[in-house]
Short mmCIF file of C-alpha atoms in Angstrom, two decimals:
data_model
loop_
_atom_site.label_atom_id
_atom_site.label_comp_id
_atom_site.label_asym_id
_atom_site.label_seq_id
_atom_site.Cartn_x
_atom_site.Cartn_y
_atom_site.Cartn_z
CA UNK A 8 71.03 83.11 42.07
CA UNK A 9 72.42 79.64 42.30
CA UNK A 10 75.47 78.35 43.80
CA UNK A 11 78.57 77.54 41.95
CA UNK A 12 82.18 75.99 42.42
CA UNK A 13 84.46 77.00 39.32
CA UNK A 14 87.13 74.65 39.27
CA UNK A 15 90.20 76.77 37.15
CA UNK A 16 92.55 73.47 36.07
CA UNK A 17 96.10 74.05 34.06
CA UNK A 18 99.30 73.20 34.23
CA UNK A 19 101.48 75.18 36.72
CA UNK A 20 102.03 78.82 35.27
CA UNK A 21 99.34 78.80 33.60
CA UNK A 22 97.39 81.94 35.52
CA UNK A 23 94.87 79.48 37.63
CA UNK A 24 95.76 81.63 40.48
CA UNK A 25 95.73 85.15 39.12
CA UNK A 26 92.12 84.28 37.26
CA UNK A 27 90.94 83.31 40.23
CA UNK A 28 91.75 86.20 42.22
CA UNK A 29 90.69 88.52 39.43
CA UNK A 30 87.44 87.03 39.36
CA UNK A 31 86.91 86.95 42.75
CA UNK A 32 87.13 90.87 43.25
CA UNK A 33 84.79 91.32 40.44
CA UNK A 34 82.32 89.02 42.31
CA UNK A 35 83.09 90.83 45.32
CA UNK A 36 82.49 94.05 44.19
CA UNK A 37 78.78 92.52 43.38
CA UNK A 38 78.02 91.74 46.73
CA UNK A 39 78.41 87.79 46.39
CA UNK A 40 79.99 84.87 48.63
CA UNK A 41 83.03 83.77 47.14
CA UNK A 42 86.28 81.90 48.46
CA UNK A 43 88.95 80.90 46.77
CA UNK A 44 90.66 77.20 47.51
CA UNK A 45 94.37 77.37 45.91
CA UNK A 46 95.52 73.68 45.70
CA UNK A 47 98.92 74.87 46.25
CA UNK A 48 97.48 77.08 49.56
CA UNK A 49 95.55 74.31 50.50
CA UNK A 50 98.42 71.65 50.66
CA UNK A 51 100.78 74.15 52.89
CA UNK A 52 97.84 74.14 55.26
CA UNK A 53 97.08 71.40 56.09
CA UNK A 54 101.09 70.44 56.57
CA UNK A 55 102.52 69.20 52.97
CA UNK A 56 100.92 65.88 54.25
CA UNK A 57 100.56 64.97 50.28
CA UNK A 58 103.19 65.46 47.60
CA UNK A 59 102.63 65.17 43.85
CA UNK A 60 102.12 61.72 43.07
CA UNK A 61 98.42 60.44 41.49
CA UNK A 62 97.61 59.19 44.97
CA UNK A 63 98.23 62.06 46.56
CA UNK A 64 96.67 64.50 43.91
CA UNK A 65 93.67 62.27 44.26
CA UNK A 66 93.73 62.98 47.75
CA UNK A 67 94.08 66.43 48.21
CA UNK A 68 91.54 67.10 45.23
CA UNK A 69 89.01 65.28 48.05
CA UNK A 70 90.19 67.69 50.53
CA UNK A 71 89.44 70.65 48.34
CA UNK A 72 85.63 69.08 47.06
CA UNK A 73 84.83 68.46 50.98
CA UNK A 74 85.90 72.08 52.14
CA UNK A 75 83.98 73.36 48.66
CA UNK A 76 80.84 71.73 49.60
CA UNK A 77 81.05 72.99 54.01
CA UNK A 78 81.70 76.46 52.06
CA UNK A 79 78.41 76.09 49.84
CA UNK A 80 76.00 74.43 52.96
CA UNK A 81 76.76 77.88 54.36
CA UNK A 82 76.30 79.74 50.99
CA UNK A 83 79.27 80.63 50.05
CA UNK A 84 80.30 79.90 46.37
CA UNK A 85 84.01 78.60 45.90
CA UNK A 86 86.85 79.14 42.80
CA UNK A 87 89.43 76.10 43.15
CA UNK A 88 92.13 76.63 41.35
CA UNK A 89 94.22 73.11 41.26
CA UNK A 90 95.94 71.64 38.73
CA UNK A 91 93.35 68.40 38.68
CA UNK A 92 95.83 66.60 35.65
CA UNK A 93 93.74 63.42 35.92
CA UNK A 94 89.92 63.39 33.72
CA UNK A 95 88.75 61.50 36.86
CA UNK A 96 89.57 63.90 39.10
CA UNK A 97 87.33 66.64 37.00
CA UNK A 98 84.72 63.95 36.33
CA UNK A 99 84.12 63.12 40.12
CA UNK A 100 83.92 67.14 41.12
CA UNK A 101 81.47 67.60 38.10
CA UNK A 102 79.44 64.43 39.43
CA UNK A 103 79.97 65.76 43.30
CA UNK A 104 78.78 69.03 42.62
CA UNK A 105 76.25 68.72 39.76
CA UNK A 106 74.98 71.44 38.19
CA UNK A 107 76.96 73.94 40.07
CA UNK A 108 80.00 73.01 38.83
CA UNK A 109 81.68 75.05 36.07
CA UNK A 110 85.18 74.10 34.86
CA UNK A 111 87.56 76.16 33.55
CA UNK A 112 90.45 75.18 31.36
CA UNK A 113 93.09 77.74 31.59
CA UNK A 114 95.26 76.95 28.59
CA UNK A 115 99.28 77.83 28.59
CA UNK A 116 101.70 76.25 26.73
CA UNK A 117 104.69 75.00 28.73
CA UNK A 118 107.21 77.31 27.12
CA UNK A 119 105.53 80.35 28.78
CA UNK A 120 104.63 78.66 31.62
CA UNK A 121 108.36 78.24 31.67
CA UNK A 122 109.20 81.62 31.42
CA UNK A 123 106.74 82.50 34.06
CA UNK A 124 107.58 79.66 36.62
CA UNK A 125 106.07 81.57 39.23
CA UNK A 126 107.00 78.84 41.93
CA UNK A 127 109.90 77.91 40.79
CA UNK A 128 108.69 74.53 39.94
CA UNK A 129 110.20 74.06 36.39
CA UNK A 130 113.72 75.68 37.58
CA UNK A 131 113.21 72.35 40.07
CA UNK A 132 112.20 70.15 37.85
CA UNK A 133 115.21 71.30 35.50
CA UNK A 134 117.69 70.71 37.95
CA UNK A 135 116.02 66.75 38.65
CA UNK A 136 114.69 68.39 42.27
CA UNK A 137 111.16 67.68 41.34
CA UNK A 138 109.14 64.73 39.68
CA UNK A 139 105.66 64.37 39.27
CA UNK A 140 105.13 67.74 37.57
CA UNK A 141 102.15 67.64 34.96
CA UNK A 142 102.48 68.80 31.76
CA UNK A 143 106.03 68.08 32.06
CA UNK A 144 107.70 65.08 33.33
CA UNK A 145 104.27 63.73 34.48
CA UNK A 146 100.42 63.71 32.69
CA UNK A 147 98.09 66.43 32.35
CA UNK A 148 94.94 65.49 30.46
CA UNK A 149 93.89 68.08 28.73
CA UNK A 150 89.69 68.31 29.80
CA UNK A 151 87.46 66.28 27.46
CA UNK A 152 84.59 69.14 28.33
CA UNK A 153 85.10 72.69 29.75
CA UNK A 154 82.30 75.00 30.10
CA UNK A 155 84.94 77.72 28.69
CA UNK A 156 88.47 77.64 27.98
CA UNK A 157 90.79 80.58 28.51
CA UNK A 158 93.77 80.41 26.48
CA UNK A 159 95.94 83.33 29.04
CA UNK A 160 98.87 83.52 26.31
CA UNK A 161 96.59 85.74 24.35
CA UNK A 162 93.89 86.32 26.55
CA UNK A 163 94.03 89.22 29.19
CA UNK A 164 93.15 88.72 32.52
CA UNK A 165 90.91 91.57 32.20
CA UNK A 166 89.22 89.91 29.08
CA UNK A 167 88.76 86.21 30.95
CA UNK A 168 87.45 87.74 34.46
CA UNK A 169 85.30 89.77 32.11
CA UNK A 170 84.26 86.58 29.86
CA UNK A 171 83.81 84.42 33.25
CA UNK A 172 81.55 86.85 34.45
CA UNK A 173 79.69 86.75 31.46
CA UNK A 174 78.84 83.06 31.63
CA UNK A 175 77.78 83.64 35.19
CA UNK A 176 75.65 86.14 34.87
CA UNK A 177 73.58 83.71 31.46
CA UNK A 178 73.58 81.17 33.40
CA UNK A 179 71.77 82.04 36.40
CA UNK A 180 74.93 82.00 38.54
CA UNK A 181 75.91 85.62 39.45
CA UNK A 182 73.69 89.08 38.61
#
């Protein structure tokens, strides 16, 4: 069984999170290494050094490739779930982590992601509190190359852990 880092990238709302953590049981359940890195997790922790801005995106999606790869030197496989709005961002991890890296576009148009607003971030942005959110009032690049997309407006989260696992298991990443 290889190694792999799934990198699940979307707009905020868009179910990164919950996929990840859906998929991550499943794995469990199979007896394999798995941690997930939450971009929004991973910036609390470290102290909100880094806000929103390309820079600091940049920045923290460094962080998250460095703690990826400590977590696979000691065999552990890794789901990040970040927003990563930039192409470069997703072209360095996929250059970083070679063939073990599988990205994930999880696909949500902003109206539901809206209506979800989990974090409150488009209630902020609404009321001119926050900037810099992609999709939005700043860029998200939609990936030139995903090894799957999950479209979670009409997609279950059942049916994408399901069809995640799927492409793990003919691929030579999970059994």
């Amino acid at each position: 069984m290889k190694l792999f880092n799934i990198c699940f990238t979307g707009i905020s709302g868009s179910g990164k999170s919950t996929l990840a953590n859906s998929v991550k049981e499943k794995l469990k359940e199979k007896g394999i290494k798995v941690q997930i890195l939450d971009g929004d997790d991973t910036r609390k922790e470290i102290g909100d050094l880094f806000g929103h801005t390309r820079e600091e995106r940049i920045k923290m999606n460094r962080i998250n490739r460095m703690v990826a790869h400590y977590l696979n030197c000691n065999d552990i496989n890794t789901i990040i779930a970040i927003v990563a709005p930039f192409q470069e961002m997703r072209t360095i991890m996929r250059e970083y982590f070679g063939s073990s890296y599988i990205e994930v576009y999880v696909q949500c148009s902003e109206q539901v992601c809206r209506q979800r607003d989990v974090k409150g971030y488009y209630q902020l942005e609404q009321e001119g509190q926050m900037h810099n959110l992609n999709g939005v009032n700043d860029i998200f690049e939609v990936p030139d190359f995903s090894e799957l997309t999950i479209d979670t407006e009409n997609e279950s989260i059942e049916f994408a852990t399901e069809k995640i696992l799927k492409y793990l298991m003919e691929n030579g990443y999970a059994v």
